[in-house]
Short mmCIF file of C-alpha atoms in Angstrom, two decimals:
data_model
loop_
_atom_site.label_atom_id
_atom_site.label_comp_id
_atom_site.label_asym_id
_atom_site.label_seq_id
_atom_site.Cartn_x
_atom_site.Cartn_y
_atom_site.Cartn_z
CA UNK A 1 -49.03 -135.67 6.19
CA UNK A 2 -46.97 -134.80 3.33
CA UNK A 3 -43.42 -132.89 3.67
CA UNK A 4 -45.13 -129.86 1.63
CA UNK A 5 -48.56 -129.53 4.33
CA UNK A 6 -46.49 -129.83 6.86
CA UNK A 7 -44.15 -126.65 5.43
CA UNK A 8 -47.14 -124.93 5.19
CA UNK A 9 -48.93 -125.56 8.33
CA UNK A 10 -45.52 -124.56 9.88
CA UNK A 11 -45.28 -121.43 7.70
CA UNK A 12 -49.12 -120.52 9.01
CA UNK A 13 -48.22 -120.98 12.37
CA UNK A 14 -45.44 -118.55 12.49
CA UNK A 15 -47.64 -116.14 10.55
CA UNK A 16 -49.84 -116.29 12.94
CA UNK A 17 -47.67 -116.04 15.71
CA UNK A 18 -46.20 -113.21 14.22
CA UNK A 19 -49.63 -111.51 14.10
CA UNK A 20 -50.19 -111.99 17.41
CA UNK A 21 -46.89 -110.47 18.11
CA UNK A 22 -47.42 -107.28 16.01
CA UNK A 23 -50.84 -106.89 18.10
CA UNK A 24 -49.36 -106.85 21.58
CA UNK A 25 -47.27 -103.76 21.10
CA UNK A 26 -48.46 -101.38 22.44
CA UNK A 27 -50.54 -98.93 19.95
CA UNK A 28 -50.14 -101.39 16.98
CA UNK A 29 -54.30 -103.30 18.25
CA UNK A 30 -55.24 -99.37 17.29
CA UNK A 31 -55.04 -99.01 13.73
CA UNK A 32 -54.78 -95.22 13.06
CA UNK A 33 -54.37 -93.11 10.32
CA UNK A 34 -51.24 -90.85 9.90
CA UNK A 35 -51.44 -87.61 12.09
CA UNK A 36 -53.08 -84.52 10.87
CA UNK A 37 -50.08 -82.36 10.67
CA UNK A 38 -49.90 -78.99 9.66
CA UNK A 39 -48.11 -79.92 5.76
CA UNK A 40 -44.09 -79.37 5.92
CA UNK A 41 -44.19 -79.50 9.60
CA UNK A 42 -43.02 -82.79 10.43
CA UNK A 43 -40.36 -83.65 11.33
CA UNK A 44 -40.42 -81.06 14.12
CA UNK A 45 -36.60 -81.97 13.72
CA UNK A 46 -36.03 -80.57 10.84
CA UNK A 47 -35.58 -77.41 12.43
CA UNK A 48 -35.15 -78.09 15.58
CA UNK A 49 -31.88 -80.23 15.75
CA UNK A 50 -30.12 -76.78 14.83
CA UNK A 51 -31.30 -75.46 17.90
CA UNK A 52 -30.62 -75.38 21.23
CA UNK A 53 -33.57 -76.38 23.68
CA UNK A 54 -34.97 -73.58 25.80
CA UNK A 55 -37.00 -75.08 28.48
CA UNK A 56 -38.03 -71.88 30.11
CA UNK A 57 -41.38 -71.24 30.21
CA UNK A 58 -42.71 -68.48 28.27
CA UNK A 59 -45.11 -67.15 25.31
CA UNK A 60 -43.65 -67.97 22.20
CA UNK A 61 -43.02 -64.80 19.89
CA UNK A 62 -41.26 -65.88 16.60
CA UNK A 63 -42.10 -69.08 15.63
CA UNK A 64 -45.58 -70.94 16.16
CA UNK A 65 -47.92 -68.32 16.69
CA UNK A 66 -50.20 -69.17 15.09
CA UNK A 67 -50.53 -71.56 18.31
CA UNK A 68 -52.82 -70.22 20.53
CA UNK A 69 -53.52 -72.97 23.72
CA UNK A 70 -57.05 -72.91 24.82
CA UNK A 71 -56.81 -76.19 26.43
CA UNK A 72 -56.08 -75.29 30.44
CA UNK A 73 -53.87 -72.57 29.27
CA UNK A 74 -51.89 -71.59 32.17
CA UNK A 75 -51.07 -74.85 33.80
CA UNK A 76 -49.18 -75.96 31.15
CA UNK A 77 -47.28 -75.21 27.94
CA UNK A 78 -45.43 -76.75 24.98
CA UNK A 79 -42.97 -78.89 26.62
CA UNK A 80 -45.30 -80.77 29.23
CA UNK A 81 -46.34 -82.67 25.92
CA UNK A 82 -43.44 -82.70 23.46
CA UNK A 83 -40.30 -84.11 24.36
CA UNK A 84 -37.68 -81.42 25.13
CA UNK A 85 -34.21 -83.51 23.59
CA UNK A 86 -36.50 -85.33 20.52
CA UNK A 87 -38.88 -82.84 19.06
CA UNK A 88 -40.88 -85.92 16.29
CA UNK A 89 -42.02 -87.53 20.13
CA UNK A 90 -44.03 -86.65 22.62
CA UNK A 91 -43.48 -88.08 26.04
CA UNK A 92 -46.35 -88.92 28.93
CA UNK A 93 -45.87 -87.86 32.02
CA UNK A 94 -44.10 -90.73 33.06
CA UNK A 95 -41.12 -89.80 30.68
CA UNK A 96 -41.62 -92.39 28.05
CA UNK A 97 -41.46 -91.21 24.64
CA UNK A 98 -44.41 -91.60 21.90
CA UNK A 99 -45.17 -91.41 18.44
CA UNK A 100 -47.28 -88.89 17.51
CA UNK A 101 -49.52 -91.76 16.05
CA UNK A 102 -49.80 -93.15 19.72
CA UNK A 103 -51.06 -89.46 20.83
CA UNK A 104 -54.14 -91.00 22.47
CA UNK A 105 -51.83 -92.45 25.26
CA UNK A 106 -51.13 -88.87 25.81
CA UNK A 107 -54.40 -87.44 25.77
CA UNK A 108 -55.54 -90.51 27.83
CA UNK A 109 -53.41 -89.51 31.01
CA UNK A 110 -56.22 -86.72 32.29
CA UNK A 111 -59.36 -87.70 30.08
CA UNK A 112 -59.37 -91.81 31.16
CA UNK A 113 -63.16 -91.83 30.58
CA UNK A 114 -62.96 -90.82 27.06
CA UNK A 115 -60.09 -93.12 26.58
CA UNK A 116 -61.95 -96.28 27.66
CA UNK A 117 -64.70 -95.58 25.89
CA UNK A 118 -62.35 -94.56 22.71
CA UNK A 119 -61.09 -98.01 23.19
CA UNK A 120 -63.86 -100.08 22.62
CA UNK A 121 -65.02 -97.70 19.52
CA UNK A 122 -67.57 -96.24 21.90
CA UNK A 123 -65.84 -92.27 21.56
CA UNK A 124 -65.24 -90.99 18.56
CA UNK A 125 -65.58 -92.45 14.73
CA UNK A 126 -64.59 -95.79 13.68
CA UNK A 127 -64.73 -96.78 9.75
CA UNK A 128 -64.32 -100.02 8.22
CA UNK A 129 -66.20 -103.23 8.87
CA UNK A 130 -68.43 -103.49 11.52
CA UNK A 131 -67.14 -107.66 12.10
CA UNK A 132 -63.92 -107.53 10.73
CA UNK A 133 -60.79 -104.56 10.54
CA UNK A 134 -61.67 -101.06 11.91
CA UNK A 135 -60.01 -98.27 11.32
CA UNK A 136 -59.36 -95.61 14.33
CA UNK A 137 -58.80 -92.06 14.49
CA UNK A 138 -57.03 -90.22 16.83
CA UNK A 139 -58.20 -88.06 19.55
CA UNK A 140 -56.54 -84.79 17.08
CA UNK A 141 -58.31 -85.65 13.96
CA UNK A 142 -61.43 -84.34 15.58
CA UNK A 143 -59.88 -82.29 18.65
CA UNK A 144 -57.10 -79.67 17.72
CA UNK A 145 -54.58 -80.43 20.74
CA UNK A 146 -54.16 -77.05 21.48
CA UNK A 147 -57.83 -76.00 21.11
CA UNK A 148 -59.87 -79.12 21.52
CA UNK A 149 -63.66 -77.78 21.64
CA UNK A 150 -65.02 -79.10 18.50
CA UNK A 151 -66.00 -76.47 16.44
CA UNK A 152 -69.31 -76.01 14.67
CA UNK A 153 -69.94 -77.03 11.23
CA UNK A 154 -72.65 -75.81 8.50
CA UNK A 155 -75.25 -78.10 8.42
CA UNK A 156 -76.34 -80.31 5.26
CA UNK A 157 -79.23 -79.03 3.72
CA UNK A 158 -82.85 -78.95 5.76
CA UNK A 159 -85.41 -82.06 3.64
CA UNK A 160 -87.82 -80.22 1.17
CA UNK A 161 -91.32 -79.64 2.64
CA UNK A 162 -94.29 -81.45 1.33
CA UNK A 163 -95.79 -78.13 0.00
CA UNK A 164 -92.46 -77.45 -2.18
CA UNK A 165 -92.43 -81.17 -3.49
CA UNK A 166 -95.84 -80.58 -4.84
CA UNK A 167 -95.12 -77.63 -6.60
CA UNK B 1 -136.58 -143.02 -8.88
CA UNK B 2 -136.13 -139.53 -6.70
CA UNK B 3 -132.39 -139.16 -7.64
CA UNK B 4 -133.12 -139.24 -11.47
CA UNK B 5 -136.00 -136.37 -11.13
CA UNK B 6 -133.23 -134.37 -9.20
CA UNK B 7 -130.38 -135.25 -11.74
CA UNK B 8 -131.54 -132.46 -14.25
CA UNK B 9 -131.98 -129.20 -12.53
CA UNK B 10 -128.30 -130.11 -10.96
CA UNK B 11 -126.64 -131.07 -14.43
CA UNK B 12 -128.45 -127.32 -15.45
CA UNK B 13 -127.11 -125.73 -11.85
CA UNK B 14 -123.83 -126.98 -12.60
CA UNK B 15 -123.70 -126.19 -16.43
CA UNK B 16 -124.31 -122.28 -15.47
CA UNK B 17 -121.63 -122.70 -13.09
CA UNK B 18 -119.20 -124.52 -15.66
CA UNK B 19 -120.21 -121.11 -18.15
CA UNK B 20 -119.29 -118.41 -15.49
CA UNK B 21 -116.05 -120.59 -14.54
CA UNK B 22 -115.38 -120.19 -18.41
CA UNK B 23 -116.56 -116.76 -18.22
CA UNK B 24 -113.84 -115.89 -16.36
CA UNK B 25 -111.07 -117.58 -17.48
CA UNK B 26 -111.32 -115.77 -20.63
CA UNK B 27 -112.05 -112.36 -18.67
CA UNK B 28 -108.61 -113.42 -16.56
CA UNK B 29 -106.45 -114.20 -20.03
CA UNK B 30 -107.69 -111.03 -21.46
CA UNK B 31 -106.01 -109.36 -18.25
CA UNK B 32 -102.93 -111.36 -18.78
CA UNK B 33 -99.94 -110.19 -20.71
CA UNK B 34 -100.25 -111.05 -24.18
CA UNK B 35 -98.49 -112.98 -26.97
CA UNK B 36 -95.93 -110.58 -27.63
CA UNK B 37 -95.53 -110.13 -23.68
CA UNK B 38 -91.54 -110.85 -22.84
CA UNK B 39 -90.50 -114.03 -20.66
CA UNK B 40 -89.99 -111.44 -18.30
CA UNK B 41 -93.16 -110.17 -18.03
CA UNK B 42 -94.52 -113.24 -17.52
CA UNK B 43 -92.09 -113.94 -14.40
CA UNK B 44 -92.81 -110.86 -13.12
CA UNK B 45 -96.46 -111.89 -13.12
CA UNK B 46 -96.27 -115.47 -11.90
CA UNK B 47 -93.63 -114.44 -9.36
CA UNK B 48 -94.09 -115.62 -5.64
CA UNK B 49 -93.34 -113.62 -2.27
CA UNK B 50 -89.68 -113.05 -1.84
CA UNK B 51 -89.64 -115.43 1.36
CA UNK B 52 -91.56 -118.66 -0.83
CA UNK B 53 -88.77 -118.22 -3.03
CA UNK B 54 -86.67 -121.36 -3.84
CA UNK B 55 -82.83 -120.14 -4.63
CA UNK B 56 -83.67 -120.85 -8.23
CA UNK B 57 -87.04 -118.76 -8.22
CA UNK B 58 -84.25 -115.69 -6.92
CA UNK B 59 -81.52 -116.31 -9.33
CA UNK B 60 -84.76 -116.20 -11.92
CA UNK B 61 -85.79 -112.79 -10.16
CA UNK B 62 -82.57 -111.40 -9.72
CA UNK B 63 -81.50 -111.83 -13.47
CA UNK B 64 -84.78 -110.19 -14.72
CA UNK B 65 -84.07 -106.99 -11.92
CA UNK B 66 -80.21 -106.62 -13.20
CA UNK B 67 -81.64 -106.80 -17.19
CA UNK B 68 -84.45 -104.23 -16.13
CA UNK B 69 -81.84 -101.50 -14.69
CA UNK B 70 -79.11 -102.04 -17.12
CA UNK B 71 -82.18 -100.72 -19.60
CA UNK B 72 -83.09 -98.39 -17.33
CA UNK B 73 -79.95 -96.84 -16.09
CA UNK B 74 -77.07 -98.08 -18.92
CA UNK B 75 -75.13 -99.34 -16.03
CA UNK B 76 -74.52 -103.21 -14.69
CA UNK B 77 -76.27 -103.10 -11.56
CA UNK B 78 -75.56 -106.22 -8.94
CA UNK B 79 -78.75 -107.23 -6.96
CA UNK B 80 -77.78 -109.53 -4.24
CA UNK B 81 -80.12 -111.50 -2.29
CA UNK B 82 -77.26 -112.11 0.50
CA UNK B 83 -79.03 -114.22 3.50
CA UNK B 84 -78.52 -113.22 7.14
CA UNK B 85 -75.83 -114.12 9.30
CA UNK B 86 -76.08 -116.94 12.08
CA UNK B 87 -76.01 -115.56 15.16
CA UNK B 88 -76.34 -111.71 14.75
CA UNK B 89 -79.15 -109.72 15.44
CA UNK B 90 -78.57 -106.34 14.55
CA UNK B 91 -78.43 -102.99 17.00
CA UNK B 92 -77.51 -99.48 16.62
CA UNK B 93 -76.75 -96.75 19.04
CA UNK B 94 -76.74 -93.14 19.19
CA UNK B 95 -74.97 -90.70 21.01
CA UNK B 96 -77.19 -88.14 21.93
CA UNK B 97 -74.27 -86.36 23.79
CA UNK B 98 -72.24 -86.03 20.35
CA UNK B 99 -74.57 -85.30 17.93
CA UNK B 100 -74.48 -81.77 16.15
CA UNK B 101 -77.26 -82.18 13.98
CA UNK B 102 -75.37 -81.38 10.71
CA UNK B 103 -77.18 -83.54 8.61
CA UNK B 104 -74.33 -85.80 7.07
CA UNK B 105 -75.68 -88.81 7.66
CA UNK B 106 -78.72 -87.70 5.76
CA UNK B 107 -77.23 -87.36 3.07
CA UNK B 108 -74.71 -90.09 3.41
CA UNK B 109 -77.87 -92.27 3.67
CA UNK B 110 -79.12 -90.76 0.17
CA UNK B 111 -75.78 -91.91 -1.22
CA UNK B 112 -75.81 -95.39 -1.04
CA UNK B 113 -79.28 -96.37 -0.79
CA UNK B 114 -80.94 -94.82 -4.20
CA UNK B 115 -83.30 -93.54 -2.84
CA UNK B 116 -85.78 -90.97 -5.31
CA UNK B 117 -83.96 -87.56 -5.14
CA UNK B 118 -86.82 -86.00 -7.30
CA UNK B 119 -89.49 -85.69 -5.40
CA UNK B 120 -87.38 -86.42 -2.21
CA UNK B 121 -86.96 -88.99 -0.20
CA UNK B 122 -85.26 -89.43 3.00
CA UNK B 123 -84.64 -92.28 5.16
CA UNK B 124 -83.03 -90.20 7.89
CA UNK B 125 -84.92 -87.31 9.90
CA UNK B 126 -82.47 -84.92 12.33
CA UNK B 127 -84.70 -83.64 14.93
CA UNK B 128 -83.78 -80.24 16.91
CA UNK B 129 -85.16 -79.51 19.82
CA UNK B 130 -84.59 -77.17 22.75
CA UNK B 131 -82.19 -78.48 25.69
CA UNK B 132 -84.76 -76.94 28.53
CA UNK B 133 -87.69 -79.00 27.12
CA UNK B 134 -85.61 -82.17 26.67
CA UNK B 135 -86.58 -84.74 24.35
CA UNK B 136 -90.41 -83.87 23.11
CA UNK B 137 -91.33 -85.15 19.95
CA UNK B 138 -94.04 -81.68 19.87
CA UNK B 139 -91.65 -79.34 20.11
CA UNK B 140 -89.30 -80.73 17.80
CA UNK B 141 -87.94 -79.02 14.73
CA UNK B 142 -86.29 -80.60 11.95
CA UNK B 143 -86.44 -77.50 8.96
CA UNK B 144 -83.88 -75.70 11.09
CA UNK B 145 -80.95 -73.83 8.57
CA UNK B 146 -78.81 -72.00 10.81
CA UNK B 147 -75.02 -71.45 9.03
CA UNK B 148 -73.53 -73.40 11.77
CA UNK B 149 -74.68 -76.16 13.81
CA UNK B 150 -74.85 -77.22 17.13
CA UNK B 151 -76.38 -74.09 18.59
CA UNK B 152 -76.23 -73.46 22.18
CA UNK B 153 -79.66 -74.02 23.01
CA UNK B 154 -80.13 -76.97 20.80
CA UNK B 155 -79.73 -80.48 20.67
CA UNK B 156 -80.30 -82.77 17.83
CA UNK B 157 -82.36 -86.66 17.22
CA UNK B 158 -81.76 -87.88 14.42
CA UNK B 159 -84.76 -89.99 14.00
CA UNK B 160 -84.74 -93.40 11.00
CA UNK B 161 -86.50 -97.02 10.84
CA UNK B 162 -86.03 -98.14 14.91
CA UNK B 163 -85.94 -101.62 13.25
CA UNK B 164 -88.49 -102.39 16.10
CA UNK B 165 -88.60 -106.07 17.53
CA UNK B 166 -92.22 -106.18 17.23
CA UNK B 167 -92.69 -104.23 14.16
CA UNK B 168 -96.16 -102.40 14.06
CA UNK B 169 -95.62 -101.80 10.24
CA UNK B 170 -95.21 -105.35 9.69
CA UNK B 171 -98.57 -106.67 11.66
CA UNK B 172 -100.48 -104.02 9.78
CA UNK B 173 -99.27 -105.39 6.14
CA UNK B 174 -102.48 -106.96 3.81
CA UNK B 175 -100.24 -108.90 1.49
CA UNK B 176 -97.18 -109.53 3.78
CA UNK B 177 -94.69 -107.63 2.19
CA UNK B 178 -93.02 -106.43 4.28
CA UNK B 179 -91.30 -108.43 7.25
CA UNK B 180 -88.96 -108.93 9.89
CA UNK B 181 -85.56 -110.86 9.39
CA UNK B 182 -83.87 -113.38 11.41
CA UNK B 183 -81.08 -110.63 12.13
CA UNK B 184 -83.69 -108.25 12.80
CA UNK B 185 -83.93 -105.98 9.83
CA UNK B 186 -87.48 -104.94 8.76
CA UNK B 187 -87.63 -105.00 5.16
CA UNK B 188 -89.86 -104.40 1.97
CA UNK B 189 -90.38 -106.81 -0.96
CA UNK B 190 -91.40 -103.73 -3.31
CA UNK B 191 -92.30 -106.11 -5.86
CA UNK B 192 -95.13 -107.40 -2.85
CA UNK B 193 -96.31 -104.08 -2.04
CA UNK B 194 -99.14 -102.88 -3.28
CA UNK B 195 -98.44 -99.26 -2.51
CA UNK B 196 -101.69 -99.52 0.22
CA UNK B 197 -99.38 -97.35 2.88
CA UNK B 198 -101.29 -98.78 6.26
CA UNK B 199 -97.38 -99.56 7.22
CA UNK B 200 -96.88 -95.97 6.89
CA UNK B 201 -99.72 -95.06 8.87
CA UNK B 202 -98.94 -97.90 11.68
CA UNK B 203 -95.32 -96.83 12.41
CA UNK B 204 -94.72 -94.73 15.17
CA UNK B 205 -91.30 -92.95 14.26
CA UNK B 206 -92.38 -91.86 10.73
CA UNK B 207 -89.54 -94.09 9.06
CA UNK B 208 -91.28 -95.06 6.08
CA UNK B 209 -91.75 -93.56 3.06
CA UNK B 210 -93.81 -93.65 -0.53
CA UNK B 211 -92.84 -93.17 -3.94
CA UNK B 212 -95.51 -91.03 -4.86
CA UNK B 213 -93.51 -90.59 -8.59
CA UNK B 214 -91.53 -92.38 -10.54
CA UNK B 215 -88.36 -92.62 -8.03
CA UNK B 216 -85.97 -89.46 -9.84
CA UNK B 217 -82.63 -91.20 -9.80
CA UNK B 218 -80.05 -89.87 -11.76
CA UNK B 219 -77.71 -93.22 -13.54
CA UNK B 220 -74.63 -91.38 -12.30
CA UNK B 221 -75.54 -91.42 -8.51
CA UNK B 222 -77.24 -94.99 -9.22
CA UNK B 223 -75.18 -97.60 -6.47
CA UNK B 224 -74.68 -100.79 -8.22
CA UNK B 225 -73.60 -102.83 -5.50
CA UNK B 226 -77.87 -103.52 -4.34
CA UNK B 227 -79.47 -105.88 -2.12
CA UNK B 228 -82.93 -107.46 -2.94
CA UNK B 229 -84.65 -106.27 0.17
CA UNK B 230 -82.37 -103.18 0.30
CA UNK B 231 -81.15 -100.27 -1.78
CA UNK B 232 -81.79 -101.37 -5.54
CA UNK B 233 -83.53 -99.05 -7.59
CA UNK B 234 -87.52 -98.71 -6.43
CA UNK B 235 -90.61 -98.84 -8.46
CA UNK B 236 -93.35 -96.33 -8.15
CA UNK B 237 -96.22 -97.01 -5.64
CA UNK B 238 -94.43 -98.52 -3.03
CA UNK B 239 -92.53 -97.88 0.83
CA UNK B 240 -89.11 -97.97 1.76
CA UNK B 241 -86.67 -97.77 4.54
CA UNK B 242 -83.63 -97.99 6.46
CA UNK B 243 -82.18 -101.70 6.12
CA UNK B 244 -79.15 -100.62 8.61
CA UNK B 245 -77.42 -100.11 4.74
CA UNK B 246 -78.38 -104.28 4.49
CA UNK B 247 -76.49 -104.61 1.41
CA UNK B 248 -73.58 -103.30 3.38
CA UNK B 249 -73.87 -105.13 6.66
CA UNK B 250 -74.39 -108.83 5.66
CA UNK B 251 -71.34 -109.17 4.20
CA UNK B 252 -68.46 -110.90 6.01
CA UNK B 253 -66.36 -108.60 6.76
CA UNK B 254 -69.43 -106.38 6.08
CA UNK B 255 -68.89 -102.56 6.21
CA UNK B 256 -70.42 -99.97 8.57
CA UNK B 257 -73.69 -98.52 7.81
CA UNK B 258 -73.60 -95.48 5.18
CA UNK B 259 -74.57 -93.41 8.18
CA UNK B 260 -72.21 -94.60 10.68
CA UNK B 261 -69.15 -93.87 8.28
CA UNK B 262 -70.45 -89.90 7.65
CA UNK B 263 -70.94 -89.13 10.84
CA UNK B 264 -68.15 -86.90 11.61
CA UNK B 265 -68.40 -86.42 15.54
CA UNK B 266 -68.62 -90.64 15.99
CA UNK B 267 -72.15 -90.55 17.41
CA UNK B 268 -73.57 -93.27 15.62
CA UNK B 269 -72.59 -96.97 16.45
CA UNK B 270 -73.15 -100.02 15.49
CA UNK B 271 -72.70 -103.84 16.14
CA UNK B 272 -74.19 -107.06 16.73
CA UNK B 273 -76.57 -107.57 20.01
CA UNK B 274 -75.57 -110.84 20.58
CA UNK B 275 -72.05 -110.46 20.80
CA UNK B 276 -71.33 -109.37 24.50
CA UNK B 277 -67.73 -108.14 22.84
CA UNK B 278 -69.20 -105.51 20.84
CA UNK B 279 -69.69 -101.76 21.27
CA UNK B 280 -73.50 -102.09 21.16
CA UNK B 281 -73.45 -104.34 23.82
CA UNK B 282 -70.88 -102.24 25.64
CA UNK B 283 -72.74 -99.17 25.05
CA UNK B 284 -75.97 -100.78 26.37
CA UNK B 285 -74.26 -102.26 29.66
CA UNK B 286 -71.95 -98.81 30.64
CA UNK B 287 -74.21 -95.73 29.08
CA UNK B 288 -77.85 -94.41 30.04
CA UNK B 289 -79.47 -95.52 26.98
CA UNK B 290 -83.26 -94.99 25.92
CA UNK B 291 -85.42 -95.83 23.66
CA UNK B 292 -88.34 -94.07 21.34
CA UNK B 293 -91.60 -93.88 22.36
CA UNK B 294 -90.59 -97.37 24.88
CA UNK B 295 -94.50 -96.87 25.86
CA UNK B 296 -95.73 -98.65 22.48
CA UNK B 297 -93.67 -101.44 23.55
CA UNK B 298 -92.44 -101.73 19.91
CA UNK B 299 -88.76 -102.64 21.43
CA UNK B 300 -86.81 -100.68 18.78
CA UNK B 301 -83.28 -102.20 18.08
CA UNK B 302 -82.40 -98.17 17.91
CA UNK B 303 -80.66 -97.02 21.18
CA UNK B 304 -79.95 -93.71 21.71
CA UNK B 305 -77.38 -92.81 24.97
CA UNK B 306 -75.42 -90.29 26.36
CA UNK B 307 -71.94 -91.34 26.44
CA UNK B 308 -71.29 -89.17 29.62
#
């Protein structure tokens, strides 16, 4: 083998080690698109690092109310999701912190079936190539977090009956 | 001798049958196209069936089918003639569960696979039908208009080709022109067909359908990335059908179907059979899955589940 081949085949292999590297983390094997925020939201920070955090559970009155939860309202609220101290995470119920583009470990916690079946592209829509790199979407690009029923849609057109093509 | 007195009236019997064989050659050339008739025309007419083709015979094909659209349409149109892949038979699934009947992959379908928009064609059909009844074909709907979809008391089948394993359309065929692949798409030579519509008559999930007119496609909406046995431009007089988008999916890395990437609620999936890693196969291990009309044993390649 030539010095230059073997530079190469060197340079491959750490490529590809590399690669498989960037896959084990956890939430890179899901390739997502960015969140659908709410534009000029994010960072939550942006606001909120002026503030003091108010854990206190109550109905919010000022600010984001435009919120309404209708997703087991009453058992929980804001802060069982978002992290308290870093307001651009959210944080499972084990403590650990998330992106918001790893929001399907959150939602995953109570609705495991739809998660495994998420998984292997089984719930909800996958794009791309059907044998090669698929694209995911989160659980909130269908499901609004706070109101997850998904909400009807107007329907496409009905087809043109035979009698009406004739004419 | 005996076989002299019988030489004469067989010279005569074979004379008349010399004059009709000439008779008819000239009664065929008339038919034929004439001297100022094209190279092209004459290919067209001397062409073979789209599976006695050698690669040369397709290039030949495929270079007179690009030169006839770019007349037709002013637009470079590709028409690939993109073999399958080892080892992959196709299968789709459908999540009767998530399905809202909205119609998008309809007309997702209509967007990449020319198909006439005037008079109408679609490849797609979305069935509504009442949850109490459950699936029955009689008391389906598939007019329905509401302003928004899913309705409470509805749920919705979207109903295309079921790409069948043993394809009823296909036995039924005079002139074989229309066929099964090795990856298990059903597909049309409609430059084979004759237009005679017995496929049309033999399939059970009304999936095919004729070009009664002159297929209305505007050059604007024309898709120039075809396949042969898939979504280039039609001629009048003959059946199409789903391919599973097979201009789309033999491609490596081939894309989605059109119908799988507009469905907005994820209910339509799709994958290869034989690999046990992929959804399809997943689906068809973990989910109740059914088939259409599984009575007529025509083992679609179409599985519709419910996901919970």
């Amino acid at each position: 083998m030539r010095p230059g081949r073997i530079l190469a085949a060197a340079v491959a292999a750490l490529c590809l080690a590399g690669g498989v590297a960037a896959a084990a983390q956890p939430g890179a094997q899901f390739p997502v698109p960015a969140p659908p925020f709410t534009p000029g939201i994010f960072p939550c920070s942006d606001c909120h690092k002026e503030m003091k955090p108010n854990a206190t559970r109550r109905e919010l009155k000022d600010e984001h109310t435009d919120i309404v939860l209708n997703h087991a309202q009453g058992q929980r609220w804001c802060l069982d999701c978002h992290d308290t101290n870093d307001r651009d995470r959210l944080h499972l119920v084990s403590g650990r912190k998330i992106r918001f583009e790893e929001s399907y470990l959150l939602c995953g916690q109570c609705h495991g079936d739809k998660f495994r079946d998420w998984r292997v592209g089984v719930h909800g829509k996958r794009t791309g190539m059907w044998n090669g790199e698929k694209q995911y979407m989160l659980c909130v690009h269908c499901h609004n977090p706070h109101d997850p029923s998904y909400k009807p849609i107007p329907p496409e057109p009905p087809p043109v009956r035979p009698d009406d093509i004739r004419k | 001798m005996p076989n002299d007195r019988n030489r004469e009236p067989r010279a005569l019997r074979m004379s008349r049958r010399r004059m009709l064989k000439g008779a008819a050659a000239v009664l065929g050339a008339l038919a034929l196209p004439g001297k100022d008739a094209s190279a092209a025309v004459w290919e067209a007419f001397l062409r073979r069936n789209f599976r006695e083709m050698t690669a040369r015979d397709k290039a030949r094909v495929v270079a007179r089918l690009e030169k006839e659209y770019e007349a037709q349409f002013g637009k470079r149109v590709k028409v690939a003639v993109t073999p399958p892949i080892e080892g992959v038979l196709y299968g789709y699934g459908l999540d009767l569960h998530r399905c809202i009947g909205c119609r998008r992959c309809v007309y997702g379908c209509v967007k990449e696979n020319n198909p006439s928009r005037n008079p109408q064609i679609h490849w797609i059909r979305v069935l509504q039908m009442k949850k109490e009844h459950g699936v029955d074909l009689e008391e389906a709907a598939h007019y329905y208009n509401p302003s928004k979809v899913p309705e409470k008391e509805f749920f919705y089948m979207p109903v295309q080709c079921q790409q069948c394993e043993r394809p009823p359309c296909v036995k039924v065929c005079p002139v074989q022109a229309t066929w099964k692949e090795r990856d298990g798409i059903t597909v049309v030579d409609y430059n084979w067909c004759i237009g005679c519509r017995y496929c049309m008559a033999a399939c059970p999930y009304g999936a095919r359908h004729f070009n009664w007119k002159k297929p209305g496609l505007p050059a604007a909406e024309l898709v120039t990335e075809t396949h042969y046995l898939g979504n280039r431009p039609r001629p009048v007089g003959v059946v199409d059908k789903c391919t599973f988008c097979i201009q789309r999916v033999r491609n490596v890395p081939g894309r989605y179907p059109a119908c799988v990437e507009a469905c907005p609620v994820g209910a339509r999936k799709f994958g290869n059979l034989l690999d046990p890693e992929s959804e399809i196969r997943y689906i068809i291990a973990n989910k109740r899955v059914f088939i259409l009309k599984e009575d007529l044993n025509t083992q679609p390649k179409f599985y519709y589940f419910y996901a919970t």
